[in-house]
mmCIF file of C-alpha atoms in Angstrom:
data_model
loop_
_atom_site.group_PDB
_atom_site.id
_atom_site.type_symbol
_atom_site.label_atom_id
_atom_site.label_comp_id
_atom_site.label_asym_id
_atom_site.label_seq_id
_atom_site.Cartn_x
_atom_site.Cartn_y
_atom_site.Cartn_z
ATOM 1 C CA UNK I 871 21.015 9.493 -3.387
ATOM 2 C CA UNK I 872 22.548 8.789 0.065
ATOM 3 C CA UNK I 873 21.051 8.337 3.109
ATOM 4 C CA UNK I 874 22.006 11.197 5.444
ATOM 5 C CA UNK I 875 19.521 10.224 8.256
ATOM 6 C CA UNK I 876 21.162 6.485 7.937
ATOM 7 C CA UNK I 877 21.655 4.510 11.676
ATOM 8 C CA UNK I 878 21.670 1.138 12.645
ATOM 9 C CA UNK I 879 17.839 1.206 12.242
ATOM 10 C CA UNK I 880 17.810 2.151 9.072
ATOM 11 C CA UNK I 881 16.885 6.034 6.798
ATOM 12 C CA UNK I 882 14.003 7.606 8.588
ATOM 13 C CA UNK I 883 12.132 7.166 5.050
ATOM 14 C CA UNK I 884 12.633 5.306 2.248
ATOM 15 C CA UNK I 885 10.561 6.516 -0.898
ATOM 16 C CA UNK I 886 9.352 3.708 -2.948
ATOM 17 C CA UNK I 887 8.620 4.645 -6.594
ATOM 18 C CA UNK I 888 6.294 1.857 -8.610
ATOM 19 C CA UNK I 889 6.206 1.489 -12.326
ATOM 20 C CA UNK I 890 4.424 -0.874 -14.008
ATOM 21 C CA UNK I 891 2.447 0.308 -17.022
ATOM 22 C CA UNK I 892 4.654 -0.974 -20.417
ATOM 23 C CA UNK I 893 4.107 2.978 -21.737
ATOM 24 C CA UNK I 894 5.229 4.776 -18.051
ATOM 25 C CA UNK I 895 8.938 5.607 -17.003
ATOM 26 C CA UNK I 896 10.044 6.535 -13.728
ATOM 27 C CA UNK I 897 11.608 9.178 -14.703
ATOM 28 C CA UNK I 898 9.474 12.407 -14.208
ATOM 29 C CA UNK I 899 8.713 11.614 -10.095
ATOM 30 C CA UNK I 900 13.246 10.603 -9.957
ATOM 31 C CA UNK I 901 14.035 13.902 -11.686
ATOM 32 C CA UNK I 902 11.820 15.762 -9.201
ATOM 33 C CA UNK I 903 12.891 13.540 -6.113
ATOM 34 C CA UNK I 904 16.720 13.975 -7.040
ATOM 35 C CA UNK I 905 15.940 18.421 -6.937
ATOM 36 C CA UNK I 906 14.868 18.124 -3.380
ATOM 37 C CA UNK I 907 16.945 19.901 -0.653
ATOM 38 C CA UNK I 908 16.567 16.620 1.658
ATOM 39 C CA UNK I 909 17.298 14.061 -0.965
ATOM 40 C CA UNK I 910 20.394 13.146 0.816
ATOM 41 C CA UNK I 911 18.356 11.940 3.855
ATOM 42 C CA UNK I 912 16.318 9.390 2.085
ATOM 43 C CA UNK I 913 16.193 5.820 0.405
ATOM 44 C CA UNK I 914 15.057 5.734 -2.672
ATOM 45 C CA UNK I 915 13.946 2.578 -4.263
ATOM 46 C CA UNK I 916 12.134 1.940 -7.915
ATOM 47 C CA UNK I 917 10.300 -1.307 -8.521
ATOM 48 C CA UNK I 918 9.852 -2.150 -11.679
ATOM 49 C CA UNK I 919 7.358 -4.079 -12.825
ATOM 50 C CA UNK I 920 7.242 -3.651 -16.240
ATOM 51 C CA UNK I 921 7.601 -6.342 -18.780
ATOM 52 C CA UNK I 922 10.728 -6.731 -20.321
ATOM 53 C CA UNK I 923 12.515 -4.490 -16.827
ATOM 54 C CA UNK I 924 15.855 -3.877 -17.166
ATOM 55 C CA UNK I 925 18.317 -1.736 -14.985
ATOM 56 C CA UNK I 926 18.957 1.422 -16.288
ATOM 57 C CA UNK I 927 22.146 2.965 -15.886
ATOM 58 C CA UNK I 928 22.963 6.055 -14.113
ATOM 59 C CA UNK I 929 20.669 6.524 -11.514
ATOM 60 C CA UNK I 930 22.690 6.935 -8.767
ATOM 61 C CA UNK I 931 21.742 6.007 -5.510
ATOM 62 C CA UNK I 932 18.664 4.617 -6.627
ATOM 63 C CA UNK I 933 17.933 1.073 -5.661
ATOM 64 C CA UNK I 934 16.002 -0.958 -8.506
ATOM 65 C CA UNK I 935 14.124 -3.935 -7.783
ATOM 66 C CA UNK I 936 13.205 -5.821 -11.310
ATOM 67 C CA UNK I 937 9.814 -7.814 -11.150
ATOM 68 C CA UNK I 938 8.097 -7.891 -14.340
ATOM 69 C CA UNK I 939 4.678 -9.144 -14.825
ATOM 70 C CA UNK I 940 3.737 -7.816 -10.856
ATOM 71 C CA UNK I 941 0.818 -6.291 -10.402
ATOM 72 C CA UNK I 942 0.995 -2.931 -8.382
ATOM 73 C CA UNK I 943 -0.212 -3.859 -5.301
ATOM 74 C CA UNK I 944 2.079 -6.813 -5.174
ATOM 75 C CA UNK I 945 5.143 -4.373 -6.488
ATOM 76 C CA UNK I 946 4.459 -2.191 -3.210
ATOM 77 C CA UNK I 947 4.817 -5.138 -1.306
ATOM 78 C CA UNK I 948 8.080 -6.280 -3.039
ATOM 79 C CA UNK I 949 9.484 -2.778 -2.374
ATOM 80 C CA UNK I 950 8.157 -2.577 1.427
ATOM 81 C CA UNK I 951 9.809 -6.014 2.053
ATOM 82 C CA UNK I 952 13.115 -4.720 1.278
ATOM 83 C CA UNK I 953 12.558 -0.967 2.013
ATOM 84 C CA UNK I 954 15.406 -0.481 5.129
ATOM 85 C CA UNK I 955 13.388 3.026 6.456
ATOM 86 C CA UNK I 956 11.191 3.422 9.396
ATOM 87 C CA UNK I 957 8.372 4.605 6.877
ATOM 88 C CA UNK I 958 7.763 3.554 3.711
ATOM 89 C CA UNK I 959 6.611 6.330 0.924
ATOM 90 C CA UNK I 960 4.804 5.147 -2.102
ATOM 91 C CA UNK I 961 4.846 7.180 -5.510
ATOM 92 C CA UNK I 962 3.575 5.968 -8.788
ATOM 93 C CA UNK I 963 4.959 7.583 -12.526
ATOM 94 C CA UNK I 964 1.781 9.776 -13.556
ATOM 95 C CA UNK I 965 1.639 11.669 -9.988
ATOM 96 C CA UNK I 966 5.127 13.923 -9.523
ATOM 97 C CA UNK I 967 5.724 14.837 -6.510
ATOM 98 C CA UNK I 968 6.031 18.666 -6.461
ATOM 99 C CA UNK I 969 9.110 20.880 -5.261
ATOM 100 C CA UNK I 970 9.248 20.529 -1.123
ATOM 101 C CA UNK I 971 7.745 17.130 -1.018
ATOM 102 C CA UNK I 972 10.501 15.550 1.461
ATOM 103 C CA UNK I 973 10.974 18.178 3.622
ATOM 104 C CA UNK I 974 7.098 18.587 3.783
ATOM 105 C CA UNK I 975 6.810 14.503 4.537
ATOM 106 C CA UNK I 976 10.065 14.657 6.801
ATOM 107 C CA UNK I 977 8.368 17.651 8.869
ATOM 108 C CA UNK I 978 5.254 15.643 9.589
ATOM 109 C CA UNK I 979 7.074 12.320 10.070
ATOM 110 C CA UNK I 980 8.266 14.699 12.821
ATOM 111 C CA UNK I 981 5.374 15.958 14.274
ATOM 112 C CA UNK I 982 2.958 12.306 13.932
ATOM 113 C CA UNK I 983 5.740 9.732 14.190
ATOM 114 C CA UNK I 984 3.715 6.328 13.855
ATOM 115 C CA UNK I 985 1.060 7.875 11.478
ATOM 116 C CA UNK I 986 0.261 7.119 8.299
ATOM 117 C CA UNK I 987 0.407 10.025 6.614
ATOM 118 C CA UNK I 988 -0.972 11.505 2.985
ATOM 119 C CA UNK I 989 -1.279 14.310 0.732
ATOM 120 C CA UNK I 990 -2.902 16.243 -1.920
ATOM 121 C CA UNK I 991 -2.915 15.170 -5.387
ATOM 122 C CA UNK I 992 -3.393 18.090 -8.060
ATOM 123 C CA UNK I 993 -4.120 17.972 -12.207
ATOM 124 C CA UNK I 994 -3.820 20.446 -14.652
ATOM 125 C CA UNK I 995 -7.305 20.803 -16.411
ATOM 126 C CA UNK I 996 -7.364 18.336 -19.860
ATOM 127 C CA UNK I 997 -10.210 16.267 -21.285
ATOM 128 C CA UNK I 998 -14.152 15.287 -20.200
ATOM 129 C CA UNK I 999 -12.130 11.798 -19.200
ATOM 130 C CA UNK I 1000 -9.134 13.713 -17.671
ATOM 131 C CA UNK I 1001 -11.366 15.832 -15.542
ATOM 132 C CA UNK I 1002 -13.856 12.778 -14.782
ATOM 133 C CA UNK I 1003 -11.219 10.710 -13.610
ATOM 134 C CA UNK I 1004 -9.568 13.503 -11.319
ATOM 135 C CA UNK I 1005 -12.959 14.003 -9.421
ATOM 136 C CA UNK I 1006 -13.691 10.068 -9.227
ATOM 137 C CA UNK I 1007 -9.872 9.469 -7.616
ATOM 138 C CA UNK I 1008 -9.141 12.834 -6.352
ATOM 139 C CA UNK I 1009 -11.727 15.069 -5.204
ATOM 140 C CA UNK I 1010 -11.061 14.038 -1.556
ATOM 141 C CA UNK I 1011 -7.161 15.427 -1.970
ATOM 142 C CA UNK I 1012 -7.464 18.509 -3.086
ATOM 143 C CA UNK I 1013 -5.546 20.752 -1.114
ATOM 144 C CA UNK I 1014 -8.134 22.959 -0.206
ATOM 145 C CA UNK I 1015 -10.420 20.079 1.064
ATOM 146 C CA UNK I 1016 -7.334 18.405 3.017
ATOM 147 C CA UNK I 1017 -6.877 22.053 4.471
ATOM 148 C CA UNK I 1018 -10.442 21.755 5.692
ATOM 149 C CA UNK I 1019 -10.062 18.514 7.537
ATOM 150 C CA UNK I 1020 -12.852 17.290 5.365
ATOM 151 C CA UNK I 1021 -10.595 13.965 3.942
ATOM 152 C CA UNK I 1022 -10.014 10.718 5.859
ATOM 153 C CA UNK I 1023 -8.415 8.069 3.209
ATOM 154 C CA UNK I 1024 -5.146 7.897 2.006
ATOM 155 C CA UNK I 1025 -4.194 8.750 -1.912
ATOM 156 C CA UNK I 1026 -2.347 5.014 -3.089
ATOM 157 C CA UNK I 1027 -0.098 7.375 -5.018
ATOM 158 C CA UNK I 1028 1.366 10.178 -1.945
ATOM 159 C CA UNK I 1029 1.181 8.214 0.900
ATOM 160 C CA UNK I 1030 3.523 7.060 4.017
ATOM 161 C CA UNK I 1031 2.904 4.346 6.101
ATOM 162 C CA UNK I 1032 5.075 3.268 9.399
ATOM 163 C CA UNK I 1033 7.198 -0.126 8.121
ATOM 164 C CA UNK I 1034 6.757 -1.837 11.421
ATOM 165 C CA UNK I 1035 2.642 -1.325 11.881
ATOM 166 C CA UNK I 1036 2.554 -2.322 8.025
ATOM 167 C CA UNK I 1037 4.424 -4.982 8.495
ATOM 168 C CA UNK I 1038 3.088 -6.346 11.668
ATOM 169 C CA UNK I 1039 -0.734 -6.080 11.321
ATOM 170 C CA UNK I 1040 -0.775 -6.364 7.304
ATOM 171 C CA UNK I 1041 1.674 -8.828 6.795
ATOM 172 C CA UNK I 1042 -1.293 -11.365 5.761
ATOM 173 C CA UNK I 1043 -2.256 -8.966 3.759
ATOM 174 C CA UNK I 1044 0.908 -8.279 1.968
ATOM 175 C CA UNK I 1045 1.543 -11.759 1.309
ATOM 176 C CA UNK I 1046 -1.923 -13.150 -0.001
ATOM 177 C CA UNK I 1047 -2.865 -9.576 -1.894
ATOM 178 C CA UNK I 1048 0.385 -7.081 -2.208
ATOM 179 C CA UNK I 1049 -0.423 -3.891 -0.469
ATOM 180 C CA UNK I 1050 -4.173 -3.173 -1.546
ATOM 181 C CA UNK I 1051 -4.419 0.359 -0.257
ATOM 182 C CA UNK I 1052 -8.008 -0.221 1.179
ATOM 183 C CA UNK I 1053 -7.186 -2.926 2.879
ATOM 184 C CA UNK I 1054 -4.177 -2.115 4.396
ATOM 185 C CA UNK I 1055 -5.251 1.613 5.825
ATOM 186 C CA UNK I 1056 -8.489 -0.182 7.394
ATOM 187 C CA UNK I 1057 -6.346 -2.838 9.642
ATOM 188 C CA UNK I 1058 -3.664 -0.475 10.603
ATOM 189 C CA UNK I 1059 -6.736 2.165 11.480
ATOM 190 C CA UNK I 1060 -8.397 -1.055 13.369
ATOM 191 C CA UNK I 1061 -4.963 -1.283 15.494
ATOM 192 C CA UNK I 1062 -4.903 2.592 15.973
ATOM 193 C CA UNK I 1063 -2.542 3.812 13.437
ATOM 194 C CA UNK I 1064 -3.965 7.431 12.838
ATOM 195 C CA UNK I 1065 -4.030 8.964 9.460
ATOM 196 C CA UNK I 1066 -2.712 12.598 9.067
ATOM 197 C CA UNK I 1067 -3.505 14.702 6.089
ATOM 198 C CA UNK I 1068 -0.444 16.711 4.949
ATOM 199 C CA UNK I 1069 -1.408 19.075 2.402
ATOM 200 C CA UNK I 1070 2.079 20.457 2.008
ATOM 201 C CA UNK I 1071 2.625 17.137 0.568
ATOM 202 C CA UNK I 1072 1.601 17.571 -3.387
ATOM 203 C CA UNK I 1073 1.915 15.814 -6.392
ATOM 204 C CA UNK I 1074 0.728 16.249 -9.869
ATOM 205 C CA UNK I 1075 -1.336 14.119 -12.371
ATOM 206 C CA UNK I 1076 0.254 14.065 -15.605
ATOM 207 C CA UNK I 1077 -1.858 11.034 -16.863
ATOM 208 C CA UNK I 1078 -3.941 11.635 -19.852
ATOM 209 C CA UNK I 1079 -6.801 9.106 -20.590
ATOM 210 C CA UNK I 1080 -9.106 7.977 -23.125
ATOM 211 C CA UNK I 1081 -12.599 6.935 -22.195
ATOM 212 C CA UNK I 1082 -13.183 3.581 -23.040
ATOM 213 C CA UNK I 1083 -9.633 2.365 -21.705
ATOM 214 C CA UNK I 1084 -10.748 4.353 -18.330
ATOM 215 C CA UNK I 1085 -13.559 2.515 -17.489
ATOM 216 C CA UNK I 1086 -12.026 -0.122 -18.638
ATOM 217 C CA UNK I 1087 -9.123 -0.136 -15.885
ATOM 218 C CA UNK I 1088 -11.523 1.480 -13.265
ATOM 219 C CA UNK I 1089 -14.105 -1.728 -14.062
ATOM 220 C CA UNK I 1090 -11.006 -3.829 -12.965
ATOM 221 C CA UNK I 1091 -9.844 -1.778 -10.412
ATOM 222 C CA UNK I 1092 -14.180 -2.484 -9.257
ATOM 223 C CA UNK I 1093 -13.693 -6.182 -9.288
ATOM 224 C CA UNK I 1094 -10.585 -6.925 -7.938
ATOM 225 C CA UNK I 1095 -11.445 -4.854 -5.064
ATOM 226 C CA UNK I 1096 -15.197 -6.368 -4.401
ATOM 227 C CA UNK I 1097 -13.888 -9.745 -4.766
ATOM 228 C CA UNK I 1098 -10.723 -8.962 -2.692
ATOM 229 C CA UNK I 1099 -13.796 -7.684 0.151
ATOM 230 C CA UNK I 1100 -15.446 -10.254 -0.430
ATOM 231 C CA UNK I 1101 -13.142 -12.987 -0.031
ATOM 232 C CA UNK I 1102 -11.535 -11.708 3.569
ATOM 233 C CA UNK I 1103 -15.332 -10.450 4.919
ATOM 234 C CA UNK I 1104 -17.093 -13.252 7.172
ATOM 235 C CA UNK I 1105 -19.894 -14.628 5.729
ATOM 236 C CA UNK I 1106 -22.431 -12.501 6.743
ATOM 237 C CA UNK I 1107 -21.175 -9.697 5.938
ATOM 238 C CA UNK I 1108 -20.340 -10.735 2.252
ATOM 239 C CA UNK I 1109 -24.183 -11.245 1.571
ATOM 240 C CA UNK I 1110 -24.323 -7.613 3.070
ATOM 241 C CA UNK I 1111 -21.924 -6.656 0.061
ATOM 242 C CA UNK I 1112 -23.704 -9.010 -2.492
ATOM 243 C CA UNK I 1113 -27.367 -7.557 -1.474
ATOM 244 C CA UNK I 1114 -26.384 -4.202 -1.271
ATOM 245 C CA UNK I 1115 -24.519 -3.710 -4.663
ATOM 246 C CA UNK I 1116 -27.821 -2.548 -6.597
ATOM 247 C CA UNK I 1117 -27.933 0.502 -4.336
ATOM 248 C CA UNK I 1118 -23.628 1.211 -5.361
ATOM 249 C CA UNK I 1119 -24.887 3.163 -8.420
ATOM 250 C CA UNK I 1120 -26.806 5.281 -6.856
ATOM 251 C CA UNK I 1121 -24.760 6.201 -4.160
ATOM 252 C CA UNK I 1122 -21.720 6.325 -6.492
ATOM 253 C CA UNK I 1123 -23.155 8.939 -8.420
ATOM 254 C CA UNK I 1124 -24.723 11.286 -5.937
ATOM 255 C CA UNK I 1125 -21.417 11.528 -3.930
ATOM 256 C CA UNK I 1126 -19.570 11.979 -7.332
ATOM 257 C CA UNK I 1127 -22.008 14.592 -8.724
ATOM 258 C CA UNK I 1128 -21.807 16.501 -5.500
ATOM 259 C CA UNK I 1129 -18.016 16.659 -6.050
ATOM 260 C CA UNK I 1130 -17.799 17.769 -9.594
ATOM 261 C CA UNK I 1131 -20.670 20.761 -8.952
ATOM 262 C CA UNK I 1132 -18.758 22.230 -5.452
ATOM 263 C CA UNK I 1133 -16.913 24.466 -7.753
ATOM 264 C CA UNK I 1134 -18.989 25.352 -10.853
ATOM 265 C CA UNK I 1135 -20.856 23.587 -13.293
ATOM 266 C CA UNK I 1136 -17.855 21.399 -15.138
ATOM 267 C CA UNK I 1137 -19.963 20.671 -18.387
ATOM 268 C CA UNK I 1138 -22.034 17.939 -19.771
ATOM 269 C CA UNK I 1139 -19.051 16.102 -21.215
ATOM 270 C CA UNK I 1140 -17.374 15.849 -18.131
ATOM 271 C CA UNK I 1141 -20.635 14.655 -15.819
ATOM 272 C CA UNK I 1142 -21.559 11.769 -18.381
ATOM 273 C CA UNK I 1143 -18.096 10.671 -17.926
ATOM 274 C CA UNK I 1144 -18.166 10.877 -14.653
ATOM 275 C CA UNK I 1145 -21.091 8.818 -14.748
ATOM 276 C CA UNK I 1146 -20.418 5.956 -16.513
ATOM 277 C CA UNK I 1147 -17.536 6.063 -14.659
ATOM 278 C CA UNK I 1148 -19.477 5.233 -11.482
ATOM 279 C CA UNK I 1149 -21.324 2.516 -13.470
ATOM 280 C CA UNK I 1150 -18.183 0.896 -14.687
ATOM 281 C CA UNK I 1151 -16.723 0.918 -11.090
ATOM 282 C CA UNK I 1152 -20.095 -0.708 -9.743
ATOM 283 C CA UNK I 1153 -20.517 -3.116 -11.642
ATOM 284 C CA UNK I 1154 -17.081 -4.067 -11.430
ATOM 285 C CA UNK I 1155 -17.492 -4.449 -7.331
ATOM 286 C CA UNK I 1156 -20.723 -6.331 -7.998
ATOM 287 C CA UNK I 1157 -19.063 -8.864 -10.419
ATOM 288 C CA UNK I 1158 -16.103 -8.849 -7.794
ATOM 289 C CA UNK I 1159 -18.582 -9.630 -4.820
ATOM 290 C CA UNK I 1160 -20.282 -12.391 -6.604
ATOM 291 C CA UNK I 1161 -17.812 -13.771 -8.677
ATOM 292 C CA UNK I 1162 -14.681 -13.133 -6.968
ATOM 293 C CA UNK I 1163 -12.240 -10.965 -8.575
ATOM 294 C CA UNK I 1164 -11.140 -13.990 -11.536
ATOM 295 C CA UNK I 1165 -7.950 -12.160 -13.347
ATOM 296 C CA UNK I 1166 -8.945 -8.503 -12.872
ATOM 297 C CA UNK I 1167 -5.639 -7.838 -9.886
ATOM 298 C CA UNK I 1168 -2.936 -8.942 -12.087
ATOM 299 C CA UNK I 1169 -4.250 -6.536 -14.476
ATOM 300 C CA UNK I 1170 -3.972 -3.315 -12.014
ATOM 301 C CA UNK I 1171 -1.595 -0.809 -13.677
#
């Protein structure tokens, strides 16, 4: 995968492809990347994070970074450190990115240079947990809500961000924590990056979960996260986040439940997982805010 777009600066975009779960492979999101039209005008680097990484043989034109025992956030770091394009796209193994993703991402890279830019993220219907988890993550991404104008976050799994804004106001950041999405999008939004929804930009879930190891990760996810807060908020404003987790539940829920009725009623199955869902998560960013987030980041898949 050569770089068409190469100059002294550098690809236009490199695409940087994370895989750290012991039962994911890269595979799926490099098959798709390598069928693209544009493929020839990107980098395309795969961090691998795994343990027990090894460099697999012909991938061509793929740059592999091997760092097992990284958590993710520190992975996208590793990759963005060495990443030689003027923005940085980051993919993860269960979301492949569907047919027209470059050009779609090179188009708007056109139209909103220095924007961080994101997309929609899709799932084919599965299990109570499958469907829970896609309105918990996702319901802000579907393409018919981007089209609205209705989202303002990035997805962690389609998203571009502009190297030199990353790199100069999160470099703290990157170094103490990896790149933790939240934090990360709210300084370069605090030094007027803008964020741009591209819904032409799609990927696909193809994870499939079971319930107890979903709350599980999303409880970790919760902690690491309020004690991340927590631990870079002044002090006043970490009692604010202490004292206010009882209300977290609450609000969790309602926002959640509003989501998963838009539609249609989605079943009893799928709102009860949904729900503990939002438990799991608060009391994970209570924990987090009072305890600090102990091992729970170097377990993030």
């Amino acid at each position: 995968m050569g770089t068409r777009a190469d100059t002294a600066a550098g690809p236009w975009l490199s695409i940087i492809l994370i895989v750290r779960h012991p039962a994911e492979t890269p595979d799926a999101v490099l098959a798709a990347l390598a069928a693209e039209p544009q493929i020839a005008e990107v980098e395309v680097l795969l961090v691998d994070g795994r343990p027990g990484a090894a460099t697999v043989p012909g991938r061509t034109g793929v740059a592999t970074l091997l760092r097992p025992g990284l958590n993710m956030p520190r992975l996208k770091a590793e990759g963005a450190a060495v990443a030689r394009g003027r923005a940085l796209a980051f993919l993860e193994p269960k979301a492949v990115p569907l047919p027209g993703w470059i050009g779609a991402a090179l188009a708007a890279l056109g139209r909103y240079p220095g924007a961080a830019l994101s997309g929609s993220v899709t799932s084919a219907s599965g299990s109570a947990a499958d469907r829970a988890a896609q309105i918990f993550e996702y319901a802000a991404f579907r393409p018919e809500v981007i089209a609205q104008g209705a989202t303002r976050d990035l997805s962690g799994n389609n998203m571009i961000l502009p190297a030199g804004s990353l790199r100069k106001f999160c470099g703290d950041i990157l170094a103490a924590e990896g790149l933790n999405k939240p934090f990360c999008q709210k300084r370069l939004q605090e030094n007027g990056t803008a964020l741009v929804m591209v819904p032409e930009m799609q990927v696909r879930m193809h994870t499939r979960y079971r319930l107890g190891a979903l709350l599980a990760s999303r409880y970790r996810y919760a902690r690491c996260f309020g004690g991340t807060r927590a631990a870079l908020a002044a002090r006043a404003q970490r009692w604010r986040y202490r004292l206010g987790a009882p209300a977290v539940p609450a609000l969790l829920i309602a926002r959640h439940m509003r989501s998963a009725c838009r539609d249609g009623w989605p079943g009893l199955g799928t709102l009860g997982a949904l729900a503990a869902l939002c438990l799991a998560w608060s009391a994970g960013e209570a924990v987090g805010s009072w305890a600090g987030p102990g091992r729970a980041c170097d377990a993030l898949f």
